[in-house]
Short mmCIF file of C-alpha atoms in Angstrom, two decimals:
data_model
loop_
_atom_site.label_atom_id
_atom_site.label_comp_id
_atom_site.label_asym_id
_atom_site.label_seq_id
_atom_site.Cartn_x
_atom_site.Cartn_y
_atom_site.Cartn_z
CA MET N 280 -0.49 11.25 -21.78
CA ARG N 281 2.25 8.80 -19.30
CA LYS N 282 1.63 5.93 -18.00
CA PHE N 283 2.68 4.87 -14.50
CA VAL N 284 3.37 1.87 -13.01
CA CYS N 285 2.91 0.40 -8.95
CA THR N 286 6.37 -0.98 -8.47
CA LEU N 287 5.18 -3.38 -5.73
CA CYS N 288 2.44 -5.01 -8.01
CA GLU N 289 3.09 -3.79 -11.60
CA TRP N 290 -0.58 -2.59 -12.26
CA VAL N 291 -0.03 0.48 -14.78
CA TYR N 292 -2.33 3.72 -14.59
CA ASP N 293 -3.40 4.14 -18.30
CA PRO N 294 -4.69 7.95 -18.32
CA GLU N 295 -6.77 7.14 -21.13
CA VAL N 296 -8.99 4.43 -18.85
CA GLY N 297 -8.31 6.06 -15.56
CA ASP N 298 -9.71 4.19 -12.59
CA PRO N 299 -13.30 4.33 -12.74
CA ASP N 300 -13.73 2.09 -9.83
CA GLY N 301 -11.29 4.51 -8.02
CA GLY N 302 -13.31 7.71 -8.67
CA ILE N 303 -10.58 8.82 -11.36
CA ALA N 304 -12.44 9.55 -14.74
CA PRO N 305 -10.74 8.50 -18.06
CA GLY N 306 -8.51 11.14 -19.39
CA THR N 307 -6.92 11.94 -16.13
CA ARG N 308 -3.38 12.79 -15.94
CA PHE N 309 -1.59 10.54 -12.95
CA GLU N 310 -0.60 14.05 -11.81
CA ASP N 311 -3.70 15.63 -11.27
CA ILE N 312 -4.74 12.39 -9.35
CA PRO N 313 -5.80 13.07 -5.56
CA ASP N 314 -2.46 12.47 -3.38
CA ASP N 315 -4.87 10.09 -1.09
CA TRP N 316 -5.73 7.84 -4.21
CA CYS N 317 -4.66 4.54 -3.80
CA CYS N 318 -3.35 1.41 -6.62
CA PRO N 319 -6.49 -0.77 -6.93
CA VAL N 320 -4.85 -3.71 -6.96
CA CYS N 321 -2.51 -3.68 -3.86
CA GLY N 322 -3.65 -0.46 -1.82
CA ALA N 323 -0.15 1.24 -2.48
CA THR N 324 -0.35 4.72 -2.25
CA LYS N 325 1.17 7.14 -5.13
CA ASP N 326 4.20 7.53 -4.06
CA ASP N 327 4.97 3.82 -4.81
CA PHE N 328 4.54 4.54 -8.78
CA GLU N 329 6.67 5.21 -11.26
CA PRO N 330 6.84 6.33 -15.03
CA TYR N 331 6.26 3.58 -17.47
CA ASN N 332 8.46 2.69 -20.16
CA GLY N 333 6.64 -0.48 -21.54
#
């Protein structure tokens, strides 16, 4: 599964980890996260993320 990075604060969403504090279970693909989800670090919207190539 592909990782995505926040373009505002550079936090990386790793689908193997998910975002448990944000209600996103481990194993959830970025594409399957609800559209109203926000970056847990800076509050950016899902539109502010891009594929991570690191």
